[in-house]
Coordinates of C-alpha atoms and ligand atoms in Angstrom, one line a residue:
Chain A
M1 CA 0.0 0.0 0.0
S2 CA 1.2 3.5 -0.7
V3 CA 0.1 7.1 -0.9
L4 CA 0.6 8.4 -4.4
V5 CA 1.0 12.1 -5.1
Y6 CA 0.9 13.7 -8.5
T7 CA 3.3 16.7 -8.4
E8 CA 3.4 19.4 -11.1
N9 CA 6.4 21.2 -12.4
W10 CA 6.5 24.4 -14.5
D11 CA 9.4 24.4 -17.0
G12 CA 11.2 21.7 -15.0
K13 CA 10.9 23.4 -11.6
F14 CA 8.5 22.5 -8.8
K15 CA 6.5 25.2 -7.1
K16 CA 5.5 25.4 -3.5
L17 CA 2.3 23.7 -4.4
S18 CA 4.1 20.4 -5.2
F19 CA 5.9 20.5 -1.9
E20 CA 2.6 21.1 -0.1
L21 CA 1.1 18.1 -1.8
V22 CA 4.0 15.9 -0.8
S23 CA 3.9 17.2 2.8
Y24 CA 0.2 16.4 2.9
A25 CA 0.7 12.9 1.4
A26 CA 3.4 12.2 3.9
G27 CA 1.0 13.2 6.7
I28 CA -1.5 10.6 5.4
A29 CA 1.2 8.0 4.9
K30 CA 2.3 8.5 8.5
M31 CA -1.3 8.0 9.8
M32 CA -1.6 4.8 7.6
G33 CA 1.9 3.4 8.3
S34 CA 2.8 3.5 4.6
A35 CA 5.1 5.4 2.3
V36 CA 4.7 8.2 -0.3
T37 CA 5.5 7.7 -4.0
A38 CA 5.6 10.9 -6.0
V39 CA 4.9 11.0 -9.7
S40 CA 6.3 13.7 -11.9
I41 CA 5.5 14.1 -15.6
G42 CA 7.8 16.1 -17.8
K43 CA 11.5 17.0 -18.0
V44 CA 12.8 17.6 -14.4
D45 CA 16.4 17.0 -13.5
E46 CA 17.6 14.7 -10.7
T47 CA 18.5 17.5 -8.2
E48 CA 15.1 19.1 -8.6
L49 CA 13.3 15.7 -8.4
K50 CA 15.2 14.9 -5.2
K51 CA 13.7 18.0 -3.6
L52 CA 10.4 16.1 -3.3
G53 CA 12.3 13.8 -0.9
N54 CA 12.8 16.8 1.5
Y55 CA 9.0 16.7 2.2
G56 CA 8.6 13.0 2.7
A57 CA 8.5 11.3 -0.7
A58 CA 10.2 7.9 -0.4
K59 CA 10.2 7.1 -4.1
I60 CA 10.0 9.5 -7.0
I61 CA 8.8 8.2 -10.4
S62 CA 9.8 10.6 -13.1
V63 CA 8.0 10.1 -16.4
T64 CA 9.4 11.8 -19.4
S65 CA 7.9 11.6 -22.8
D66 CA 7.6 14.1 -25.6
Q67 CA 4.0 12.9 -26.1
L68 CA 3.2 14.4 -22.7
A69 CA 4.5 17.9 -23.4
S70 CA 1.1 19.4 -22.9
L71 CA -1.8 18.3 -20.8
D72 CA -4.0 15.6 -22.4
N73 CA -6.5 14.5 -19.8
Q74 CA -6.8 11.0 -21.1
A75 CA -3.1 10.3 -21.6
Y76 CA -2.2 11.8 -18.2
T77 CA -4.9 9.7 -16.5
S78 CA -3.7 6.6 -18.2
V79 CA -0.1 7.2 -17.0
I80 CA -1.0 8.0 -13.4
S81 CA -3.5 5.2 -13.1
D82 CA -1.0 2.6 -14.4
I83 CA 1.5 3.8 -11.8
A84 CA -1.2 3.8 -9.0
S85 CA -2.0 0.2 -9.8
K86 CA 1.6 -0.8 -9.9
E87 CA 2.3 0.9 -6.6
N88 CA -0.8 -0.5 -5.0
S89 CA -1.8 3.0 -4.0
S90 CA -4.9 3.3 -1.8
V91 CA -4.8 7.1 -1.5
I92 CA -3.9 9.5 -4.4
V93 CA -3.3 13.1 -3.7
I94 CA -3.6 15.8 -6.4
S95 CA -3.9 19.5 -6.4
N96 CA -7.3 21.1 -6.6
N97 CA -6.1 23.5 -9.4
N98 CA -7.0 23.4 -13.1
T99 CA -4.8 20.4 -13.8
G100 CA -5.9 18.5 -10.8
K101 CA -9.6 19.1 -11.7
A102 CA -8.9 17.8 -15.1
I103 CA -7.2 14.6 -14.0
A104 CA -8.8 13.6 -10.6
P105 CA -12.3 12.8 -11.9
R106 CA -11.0 10.7 -14.8
L107 CA -8.6 8.8 -12.5
A108 CA -11.5 8.3 -10.1
V109 CA -13.6 6.4 -12.7
R110 CA -10.6 4.5 -13.9
L111 CA -9.8 3.3 -10.4
K112 CA -13.4 3.2 -9.1
A113 CA -12.4 5.7 -6.4
G114 CA -14.5 8.2 -4.5
V115 CA -13.1 11.7 -4.5
G116 CA -12.8 14.2 -1.7
S117 CA -12.1 17.5 -3.4
G118 CA -10.8 20.7 -2.0
V119 CA -9.7 19.1 1.2
S120 CA -7.7 21.3 3.6
K121 CA -6.8 19.1 6.5
L122 CA -5.4 15.6 7.1
P123 CA -8.2 12.9 7.1
L124 CA -10.2 13.1 10.3
N125 CA -10.4 9.4 10.5
L126 CA -9.0 6.4 8.5
N127 CA -11.8 4.0 9.3
P128 CA -14.2 5.0 7.9
F129 CA -12.0 7.2 5.8
T130 CA -13.3 10.7 6.5
V131 CA -12.0 13.9 5.1
Y132 CA -12.8 17.6 5.8
K133 CA -13.9 19.5 2.8
R134 CA -15.2 22.8 1.8
T135 CA -18.8 23.0 0.7
Y136 CA -21.3 25.7 -0.1
S137 CA -18.5 27.9 -1.3
G138 CA -16.9 28.0 2.1
N139 CA -20.1 28.7 4.0
A140 CA -20.0 25.1 5.4
Y141 CA -17.5 22.3 5.7
A142 CA -18.4 18.6 5.4
H143 CA -17.0 15.5 7.0
L144 CA -17.1 13.3 3.9
V145 CA -16.7 9.5 4.2
I146 CA -15.1 7.9 1.2
K147 CA -16.2 4.2 1.0
S148 CA -14.2 2.9 -2.0
P149 CA -11.0 1.0 -1.5
V150 CA -9.0 3.6 -3.4
K151 CA -9.5 7.3 -2.4
I152 CA -8.6 10.4 -4.4
L153 CA -8.1 13.7 -2.6
T154 CA -7.6 17.0 -4.2
L155 CA -5.8 19.5 -1.9
A156 CA -6.8 23.2 -1.8
Q157 CA -3.8 25.3 -2.6
N158 CA -2.0 27.1 0.3
S159 CA -4.0 25.1 2.9
F160 CA -1.3 22.8 4.2
D161 CA 2.0 23.8 5.7
L162 CA 5.2 22.5 4.3
V163 CA 6.8 19.8 6.6
E164 CA 10.5 19.2 6.0
T165 CA 12.0 15.8 6.8
A166 CA 15.2 13.8 6.2
N167 CA 15.6 12.8 2.6
N168 CA 15.9 9.1 1.7
A169 CA 14.3 9.3 -1.6
T170 CA 15.1 7.1 -4.6
V171 CA 14.4 8.3 -8.1
E172 CA 13.1 5.9 -10.8
N173 CA 13.0 7.1 -14.4
V174 CA 10.5 5.6 -16.6
N175 CA 10.0 6.2 -20.2
I176 CA 6.5 5.4 -21.1
A177 CA 5.3 5.0 -24.7
I178 CA 1.8 6.4 -24.9
D179 CA -0.8 4.8 -27.0
G180 CA -1.1 7.5 -29.7
S181 CA -4.8 7.0 -30.1
L182 CA -5.2 8.4 -26.6
L183 CA -3.7 11.8 -27.5
K184 CA -6.7 13.8 -28.6
T185 CA -6.0 17.3 -27.3
V186 CA -4.1 19.4 -29.9
V187 CA -2.7 22.6 -28.6
K188 CA -2.9 25.3 -31.3
D189 CA -1.7 28.3 -29.3
V190 CA -0.3 29.1 -25.9
Q191 CA -0.4 32.6 -24.3
K192 CA 1.5 32.8 -21.0
Q193 CA 1.8 35.8 -18.8
T194 CA 5.3 36.6 -17.8
G195 CA 6.7 38.8 -15.1
K196 CA 3.5 38.8 -13.1
I197 CA 3.1 37.1 -9.7
L198 CA 0.4 34.5 -10.1
L199 CA -2.6 35.1 -8.0
T200 CA -3.0 31.4 -7.0
D201 CA 0.7 31.3 -5.8
A202 CA 0.9 34.6 -4.0
D203 CA 1.4 35.0 -0.3
V204 CA 0.0 38.5 -0.3
V205 CA -2.8 39.8 -2.6
V206 CA -3.9 43.4 -3.0
S207 CA -7.4 43.6 -4.4
G208 CA -9.7 46.3 -5.6
G209 CA -13.5 46.5 -6.0
R210 CA -16.0 48.9 -7.5
G211 CA -15.2 51.4 -4.7
M212 CA -11.9 52.1 -6.6
K213 CA -14.3 54.1 -8.8
S214 CA -12.4 53.9 -12.1
P215 CA -9.7 51.9 -13.9
D216 CA -7.6 55.0 -13.7
N217 CA -7.3 54.8 -10.0
W218 CA -5.4 51.5 -10.0
S219 CA -1.8 52.7 -10.2
S220 CA -1.3 53.2 -6.4
L221 CA -2.9 49.8 -5.8
V222 CA -0.5 48.2 -8.3
E223 CA 2.4 50.1 -6.7
L224 CA 1.4 48.8 -3.2
A225 CA 1.3 45.3 -4.6
S226 CA 4.7 45.5 -6.2
L227 CA 6.2 46.9 -3.0
L228 CA 4.8 44.0 -1.0
G229 CA 5.7 41.4 -3.7
A230 CA 2.0 40.8 -3.9
A231 CA -0.4 39.7 -6.7
T232 CA -3.2 42.0 -7.7
A233 CA -6.9 40.9 -7.8
C234 CA -10.3 42.3 -8.1
S235 CA -14.0 41.8 -7.5
R236 CA -16.3 40.5 -10.2
P237 CA -17.9 43.8 -11.4
V238 CA -14.4 45.2 -11.8
S239 CA -13.5 42.5 -14.3
D240 CA -16.9 42.5 -15.9
E241 CA -16.5 46.2 -16.6
G242 CA -13.2 45.5 -18.1
W243 CA -11.3 47.7 -15.6
R244 CA -9.0 44.7 -14.8
P245 CA -8.3 41.4 -16.6
H246 CA -10.6 38.4 -16.0
D247 CA -7.9 36.3 -14.5
E248 CA -7.8 38.7 -11.5
H249 CA -11.4 38.1 -10.5
T250 CA -11.6 36.3 -7.2
G251 CA -14.8 34.8 -5.7
Q252 CA -17.2 32.0 -6.1
T253 CA -17.2 32.3 -9.9
G254 CA -13.6 33.5 -10.1
K255 CA -10.4 32.3 -8.5
I256 CA -10.5 30.7 -5.0
I257 CA -7.4 31.7 -3.2
A258 CA -5.9 31.4 0.3
P259 CA -3.0 33.8 0.7
N260 CA -1.5 34.8 4.0
L261 CA -2.8 38.3 3.5
Y262 CA -5.6 39.7 1.4
I263 CA -6.1 43.5 1.3
A264 CA -9.5 44.4 0.0
L265 CA -9.9 48.0 -1.1
G266 CA -13.4 49.3 -1.9
I267 CA -14.9 45.8 -1.9
S268 CA -18.2 45.3 -0.1
G269 CA -17.7 41.7 0.8
A270 CA -20.7 40.1 -0.8
T271 CA -21.0 36.4 0.0
Q272 CA -19.9 35.4 -3.5
H273 CA -16.7 37.5 -3.2
L274 CA -16.0 36.1 0.3
A275 CA -16.4 32.6 -1.1
G276 CA -13.2 33.0 -3.0
I277 CA -11.1 34.7 -0.3
S278 CA -12.4 33.6 3.1
S279 CA -9.6 31.0 3.5
S280 CA -7.0 33.8 3.6
K281 CA -5.1 33.8 6.9
Y282 CA -5.6 37.6 7.3
I283 CA -8.0 39.9 5.6
V284 CA -7.6 43.7 5.7
A285 CA -10.6 45.8 4.6
I286 CA -10.5 49.4 3.6
N287 CA -14.0 50.8 2.9
T288 CA -15.9 54.0 3.3
D289 CA -18.9 52.2 4.6
K290 CA -18.5 51.1 8.2
D291 CA -21.3 48.6 7.8
A292 CA -19.9 46.9 4.8
P293 CA -19.9 43.1 5.3
I294 CA -16.2 42.8 4.5
F295 CA -15.5 44.1 8.0
E296 CA -17.1 41.0 9.5
A297 CA -14.6 38.8 7.6
A298 CA -11.6 41.1 8.2
Q299 CA -9.1 41.1 11.1
Y300 CA -7.9 44.6 10.4
G301 CA -10.0 47.4 9.0
I302 CA -9.8 51.1 8.1
V303 CA -13.1 53.0 7.6
G304 CA -12.0 55.4 4.9
D305 CA -11.5 56.4 1.3
A306 CA -9.3 53.9 -0.5
M307 CA -8.0 56.7 -2.7
K308 CA -6.7 58.6 0.3
V309 CA -5.5 55.6 2.3
L310 CA -3.6 53.9 -0.5
P311 CA -0.9 56.6 -0.9
K312 CA -0.3 56.5 2.8
L313 CA 0.1 52.8 2.8
V314 CA 2.5 53.1 -0.1
E315 CA 4.6 55.7 1.8
A316 CA 4.5 53.5 4.9
V317 CA 5.9 50.5 3.1
K318 CA 8.5 52.5 1.4
A319 CA 9.6 54.0 4.7
K320 CA 10.1 50.4 6.1
K321 CA 12.4 49.4 3.3
Chain B
M1 CA -24.3 19.1 -34.0
K2 CA -26.1 18.5 -30.7
I3 CA -25.2 20.0 -27.4
L4 CA -26.0 18.6 -24.0
V5 CA -25.8 21.0 -21.0
C6 CA -25.6 19.4 -17.6
I7 CA -27.4 21.5 -15.0
S8 CA -27.3 21.3 -11.2
N9 CA -30.0 22.7 -8.9
V10 CA -28.3 24.6 -6.1
P11 CA -29.3 27.1 -3.4
D12 CA -29.2 30.7 -4.5
T13 CA -25.6 31.9 -3.9
T14 CA -26.6 34.4 -1.2
T15 CA -28.2 31.7 1.0
K16 CA -27.2 31.6 4.6
I17 CA -26.5 27.9 5.2
K18 CA -28.3 26.3 8.2
F19 CA -28.2 22.6 9.1
A20 CA -30.9 20.1 9.9
E21 CA -31.1 16.4 11.0
G22 CA -28.3 16.8 13.6
N23 CA -26.1 18.7 11.1
A24 CA -26.2 15.8 8.7
A25 CA -28.1 17.8 6.1
I26 CA -28.7 21.3 4.9
D27 CA -31.9 22.9 6.2
T28 CA -33.8 23.6 2.9
T29 CA -36.6 25.7 4.4
G30 CA -36.8 29.1 2.6
I31 CA -34.0 28.3 0.2
Q32 CA -34.4 29.7 -3.4
W33 CA -33.2 27.1 -5.9
V34 CA -31.3 28.2 -9.0
I35 CA -29.3 26.8 -11.9
N36 CA -25.7 26.4 -10.8
P37 CA -23.9 29.6 -11.9
W38 CA -21.4 27.9 -14.3
D39 CA -24.1 25.7 -15.8
E40 CA -26.1 28.9 -16.5
L41 CA -23.1 30.3 -18.3
S42 CA -22.7 27.0 -20.3
L43 CA -26.3 27.1 -21.3
T44 CA -25.9 30.7 -22.4
R45 CA -22.9 29.9 -24.5
A46 CA -24.6 26.8 -26.0
L47 CA -27.6 29.0 -27.0
E48 CA -25.4 31.7 -28.5
L49 CA -23.8 29.0 -30.6
K50 CA -27.2 27.7 -31.7
D51 CA -28.2 31.2 -32.6
D52 CA -25.3 31.5 -35.0
A53 CA -26.4 29.5 -38.1
A54 CA -22.7 29.1 -39.2
S55 CA -21.9 27.0 -36.1
G56 CA -23.9 24.1 -37.2
V57 CA -25.4 23.6 -33.8
K58 CA -28.9 22.2 -34.2
S59 CA -30.2 21.7 -30.7
V60 CA -29.4 22.3 -27.1
T61 CA -30.7 19.8 -24.5
V62 CA -30.4 20.1 -20.8
V63 CA -30.0 17.1 -18.4
H64 CA -30.5 17.1 -14.7
V65 CA -30.2 14.3 -12.2
G66 CA -32.7 14.9 -9.4
P67 CA -36.1 14.5 -8.0
A68 CA -39.4 16.0 -9.3
S69 CA -38.9 18.9 -6.9
S70 CA -36.1 20.2 -9.1
E71 CA -38.5 20.6 -12.1
P72 CA -38.8 24.4 -11.7
T73 CA -35.0 24.7 -12.4
I74 CA -35.4 22.6 -15.5
R75 CA -38.3 24.7 -16.7
K76 CA -36.1 27.8 -16.1
A77 CA -33.5 26.3 -18.4
L78 CA -36.2 25.7 -21.0
A79 CA -37.5 29.2 -20.6
I80 CA -34.0 30.6 -21.2
G81 CA -34.0 28.7 -24.5
A82 CA -33.0 25.0 -24.3
D83 CA -35.0 22.9 -26.8
D84 CA -35.8 20.0 -24.5
A85 CA -34.8 18.5 -21.2
I86 CA -34.0 15.1 -19.7
R87 CA -34.5 14.5 -16.0
V88 CA -33.0 11.3 -14.5
N89 CA -35.4 10.6 -11.6
G90 CA -32.8 9.9 -8.9
E91 CA -31.4 11.6 -5.8
S92 CA -28.1 13.1 -6.7
A93 CA -26.3 11.1 -4.0
D94 CA -22.7 12.0 -5.0
A95 CA -20.6 12.9 -8.1
W96 CA -20.1 9.3 -9.0
Y97 CA -23.8 8.6 -9.0
V98 CA -24.6 11.7 -11.0
A99 CA -21.9 11.3 -13.6
S100 CA -22.8 7.6 -14.2
Q101 CA -26.4 8.6 -14.8
I102 CA -25.4 11.4 -17.2
A103 CA -23.1 9.0 -19.1
E104 CA -26.0 6.6 -19.5
V105 CA -28.1 9.3 -21.0
V106 CA -25.3 10.2 -23.5
K107 CA -24.9 6.6 -24.5
K108 CA -28.6 6.3 -25.4
E109 CA -28.8 9.6 -27.2
Q110 CA -25.9 10.9 -29.2
F111 CA -24.5 14.3 -28.4
D112 CA -21.5 16.0 -29.9
I113 CA -20.6 18.4 -27.1
I114 CA -21.4 17.8 -23.5
M115 CA -21.0 20.9 -21.3
C116 CA -20.6 20.8 -17.6
G117 CA -19.9 23.6 -15.1
I118 CA -16.5 23.3 -13.4
E119 CA -18.1 22.9 -10.0
S120 CA -21.5 23.1 -8.3
S121 CA -21.8 25.8 -5.8
D122 CA -23.1 23.4 -3.1
Y123 CA -20.7 20.4 -2.9
N124 CA -17.8 22.2 -4.8
G125 CA -16.7 18.9 -6.1
S126 CA -15.4 19.8 -9.6
V127 CA -15.5 16.2 -10.8
V128 CA -18.8 15.4 -12.5
G129 CA -17.7 16.6 -16.0
G130 CA -14.4 14.7 -16.0
M131 CA -16.1 11.6 -14.7
V132 CA -18.7 11.7 -17.4
S133 CA -16.0 11.8 -20.1
E134 CA -14.1 8.9 -18.5
F135 CA -17.3 6.8 -18.2
L136 CA -17.8 7.3 -21.9
G137 CA -14.1 7.0 -22.9
I138 CA -14.2 10.3 -24.7
P139 CA -11.9 13.4 -24.5
S140 CA -12.5 16.2 -22.0
V141 CA -11.1 19.7 -21.8
S142 CA -11.2 21.3 -18.4
A143 CA -11.2 25.0 -17.3
V144 CA -12.7 26.0 -20.6
S145 CA -13.2 29.8 -20.8
G146 CA -14.1 30.0 -24.5
I147 CA -15.7 27.8 -27.1
K148 CA -16.4 28.5 -30.8
I149 CA -17.0 26.4 -33.8
E150 CA -14.8 27.0 -36.9
N151 CA -15.6 25.1 -40.1
G152 CA -17.4 22.5 -38.1
Q153 CA -14.5 22.0 -35.7
P154 CA -14.9 23.1 -32.0
V155 CA -12.0 25.3 -30.8
L156 CA -11.7 25.7 -27.1
T157 CA -9.7 28.1 -24.9
R158 CA -8.6 26.6 -21.6
E159 CA -7.0 28.3 -18.6
I160 CA -3.6 27.0 -17.6
D161 CA -1.4 28.1 -14.8
G162 CA -0.7 31.8 -15.6
G163 CA -2.1 31.7 -19.1
K164 CA -4.4 30.2 -21.7
E165 CA -4.2 27.6 -24.4
V166 CA -6.3 27.2 -27.5
V167 CA -7.0 23.5 -28.2
T168 CA -9.0 21.2 -30.3
V169 CA -10.4 17.8 -29.6
P170 CA -12.6 15.6 -31.8
A171 CA -16.3 15.3 -31.0
P172 CA -17.9 13.9 -29.0
F173 CA -16.2 15.4 -26.0
V174 CA -16.9 17.0 -22.6
A175 CA -16.2 20.7 -22.1
V176 CA -15.8 21.5 -18.4
V177 CA -16.7 25.2 -18.3
Q178 CA -15.6 28.0 -16.1
K179 CA -15.9 31.8 -16.0
G180 CA -15.3 33.7 -19.3
I181 CA -17.3 31.3 -21.4
A182 CA -20.2 33.8 -21.6
K183 CA -20.4 37.3 -20.2
E184 CA -23.8 37.5 -18.6
P185 CA -26.1 34.6 -18.1
R186 CA -29.1 34.8 -20.5
I187 CA -32.4 35.4 -18.7
A188 CA -35.8 34.1 -19.7
A189 CA -38.1 36.5 -21.6
M190 CA -41.9 36.3 -21.3
R191 CA -42.2 34.4 -24.6
G192 CA -39.6 31.9 -23.4
I193 CA -41.5 31.3 -20.2
M194 CA -44.7 30.7 -22.1
M195 CA -43.0 28.3 -24.5
A196 CA -41.2 26.4 -21.7
R197 CA -44.5 25.0 -20.6
T198 CA -44.9 23.1 -23.9
K199 CA -41.4 21.9 -24.3
P200 CA -40.7 18.2 -23.6
V201 CA -39.1 16.9 -20.4
K202 CA -38.1 13.3 -20.8
L203 CA -38.1 11.3 -17.6
I204 CA -35.6 8.5 -17.3
E205 CA -35.4 6.1 -14.4
P206 CA -31.9 5.9 -12.8
L207 CA -29.5 3.1 -13.1
A208 CA -28.8 1.3 -9.8
T209 CA -25.5 2.9 -8.8
E210 CA -24.0 2.9 -5.3
P211 CA -22.5 6.3 -4.4
L212 CA -18.9 6.1 -3.3
T213 CA -18.9 9.1 -0.9
Q214 CA -21.3 10.4 1.8
V215 CA -21.4 13.5 3.9
V216 CA -21.9 12.4 7.5
V217 CA -21.9 15.8 9.1
F218 CA -21.6 19.5 8.2
E219 CA -20.0 22.2 10.3
K220 CA -19.7 26.0 10.1
P221 CA -16.2 27.4 9.5
A222 CA -14.5 28.6 12.7
P223 CA -15.4 32.2 13.5
R224 CA -12.8 34.8 12.8
A225 CA -11.4 37.1 15.4
A226 CA -13.2 40.5 15.5
C227 CA -11.9 43.3 13.3
K228 CA -9.3 45.6 14.8
Y229 CA -9.9 49.1 13.5
I230 CA -7.2 51.5 12.6
D231 CA -7.9 55.2 12.1
A232 CA -7.8 56.4 8.5
D233 CA -5.6 59.3 9.5
N234 CA -3.1 56.9 10.9
A235 CA -3.1 54.3 8.0
A236 CA 0.7 53.7 8.4
Q237 CA -0.1 51.9 11.6
L238 CA -1.7 49.2 9.5
I239 CA 1.6 48.4 7.9
E240 CA 3.2 48.3 11.3
L241 CA 0.6 45.8 12.6
L242 CA 0.8 43.6 9.5
Q243 CA 4.6 43.5 10.0
N244 CA 4.9 43.0 13.7
E245 CA 1.7 41.6 15.0
A246 CA 0.3 39.5 12.1
K247 CA 3.8 38.9 10.7
V248 CA 2.5 38.6 7.2
I249 CA 4.6 41.2 5.3
Ligands
FAD1 C1 -24.1 33.9 -9.1 C2 -23.2 35.0 -8.7 C3 -21.9 34.8 -8.6 C4 -21.0 35.9 -8.2 N1 -19.7 35.6 -8.1 C5 -18.9 36.7 -7.7 C6 -17.5 36.4 -7.6 O1 -17.0 35.4 -7.9 N2 -16.7 37.5 -7.1 C7 -17.2 38.7 -6.8 O2 -16.5 39.6 -6.4 N3 -18.5 38.9 -7.0 C8 -19.4 37.9 -7.4 N4 -20.7 38.2 -7.6 C9 -21.1 39.6 -7.4 C10 -21.3 39.9 -5.9 O3 -22.7 39.6 -5.5 C11 -21.1 41.5 -5.7 O4 -22.0 42.1 -6.6 C12 -19.7 41.9 -5.9 O5 -18.8 41.2 -5.2 C13 -19.6 43.4 -5.5 O6 -18.3 43.9 -5.9 P1 -17.7 45.2 -5.1 O7 -17.7 44.9 -3.7 O8 -16.5 45.5 -5.8 O9 -18.8 46.3 -5.5 P2 -19.9 47.0 -4.7 O10 -20.9 46.1 -4.2 O11 -20.4 48.1 -5.6 O12 -19.2 47.6 -3.5 C14 -18.3 48.6 -3.5 C15 -17.8 48.9 -2.1 O13 -16.8 49.9 -2.2 C16 -17.1 50.9 -1.1 N5 -16.5 52.2 -1.6 C17 -17.1 53.1 -2.4 N6 -16.3 54.1 -2.6 C18 -15.2 53.8 -1.8 C19 -13.9 54.5 -1.6 N7 -13.7 55.7 -2.2 N8 -13.0 54.0 -0.8 C20 -13.3 52.8 -0.2 N9 -14.4 52.1 -0.4 C21 -15.3 52.6 -1.2 C22 -18.6 50.8 -0.9 O14 -18.8 51.2 0.4 C23 -18.9 49.4 -1.2 O15 -18.8 48.6 0.0 C24 -21.6 37.2 -8.0 C25 -22.9 37.4 -8.0 C26 -23.8 36.3 -8.4 C27 -25.2 36.6 -8.5

């Protein structure tokens, strides 16, 4: 029996997300008295692969194949499910991001496994296997029992602390030939943002709502974000109006994030917005309306005009540097 | 080309969740039920494609797995413009159960594009669409934020980490849809509401399928500490507190 974890790399490097997944898988393996096998797909060198061992992977299976250069849901599922069967894995851990959401359900059908998605804690119980998961967009959490012999868990990003451990990992390289008939997704074009901190990765997020009044008022918000090494975000009407790009929209219908710090400027705190940000460790609200619901979610608040407060915050951060 | 849009019936997104049956279920009294937001956007986009004669889309069908009490949500989808509907008469016990029922429907009636929302706003599972595709052994594209049809070939935009990809897959396939696919959900006009009454809703009895998961108890998220207010004239103090008290910058 083993706990299998699917780790993702970006251009050959693992991000914090992958170390989080391995730490989480190691936590489960410890509860079960088993070991963690990590699967990596794509070109990653040995030193980088070994880093997964620092978080508790005992064995690292590295699959390289030019056929797997871009995500094909069926082909990836096939590779991971074959490894899961070979490794006799009873728990499979995947990220609850776009890639994870593409692979986990297919894998579930392949392995006749129940899925606990968006989990944020170690299982509450092994027998019956019970996980703690977000439901109703964060308004409730469920204790979910997974009854199938194989269980698939998708871990919410930024919800589990990294746990470092001694590294005894072995690396196994496999070169898998993929059945060409499985490769159906043809990528015609790729557009990647460069030089911007990704919202889903960021520890600090500075976000603006309709209270920012106009797209012209964003420069000091962006400046504050860059001084703090933060990503920028916005509420839904702001992206709907085209003031900011769609990929900055956080909330129930946008991105769900869990940074250490979320600074909300001119955002009312509607339930649909909170659904995307309520897992942030600290929320700061700056709003002219002292009764805005965002203050109920926030630990720090300023009742005031964002346009006047922002320059002061920028000055204060500069003064600290 | 025929499109199937999978719709889930969920509490209105502003609902304050309360529990019943010793916290084992959601208290449904007073809840307004709506089409899951992403499914509503999928339906909107499917209808836009049908409106465009060049797309070759001939019909838009909606499917829902759920009891008779969810009929109003199906009628709403018909009022918005779906041609017909299928209801699988079962309790949507878990994602495995729902996806296996939808896959059966697709096996019986051929569809070229099956659209599912990326998650339902109640169980936040994000798995039904992918499961349907695997049950059927057909391709799936996830996190789809755009879909168009060029010369009979569907062209999809999907979100990746920090960017987008434009991809094609052969039909039939499942598109797991997220924000961006349509701007505003289409709403029902009076004529649509009148016409919805006469549109067919096919009733199918469910397959015997054992769910693989079960919610045993719900709980509320832990309450947060009360907000500490800082005077607007002294905004710099916020930075001080974030640095030295919360230690997050
Ligand atoms: C199905 C559905 C899904 C949705 N999903 C999302 C989602 O994912 N994300 C999302 O954000 N919304 C979502 N919404 C919309 C949501 O209900 C709210 O309408 C939205 O979050 C409001 O955005 P806002 O706070 O920026 O704007 P408003 O509600 O207009 O609030 C602006 C706030 O700014 C304050 N303000 C005004 N001037 C200033 C100033 N000078 N300085 C400081 N503060 C000021 C005001 O007091 C007010 O609190 C959804 C709605 C529906 C129906």
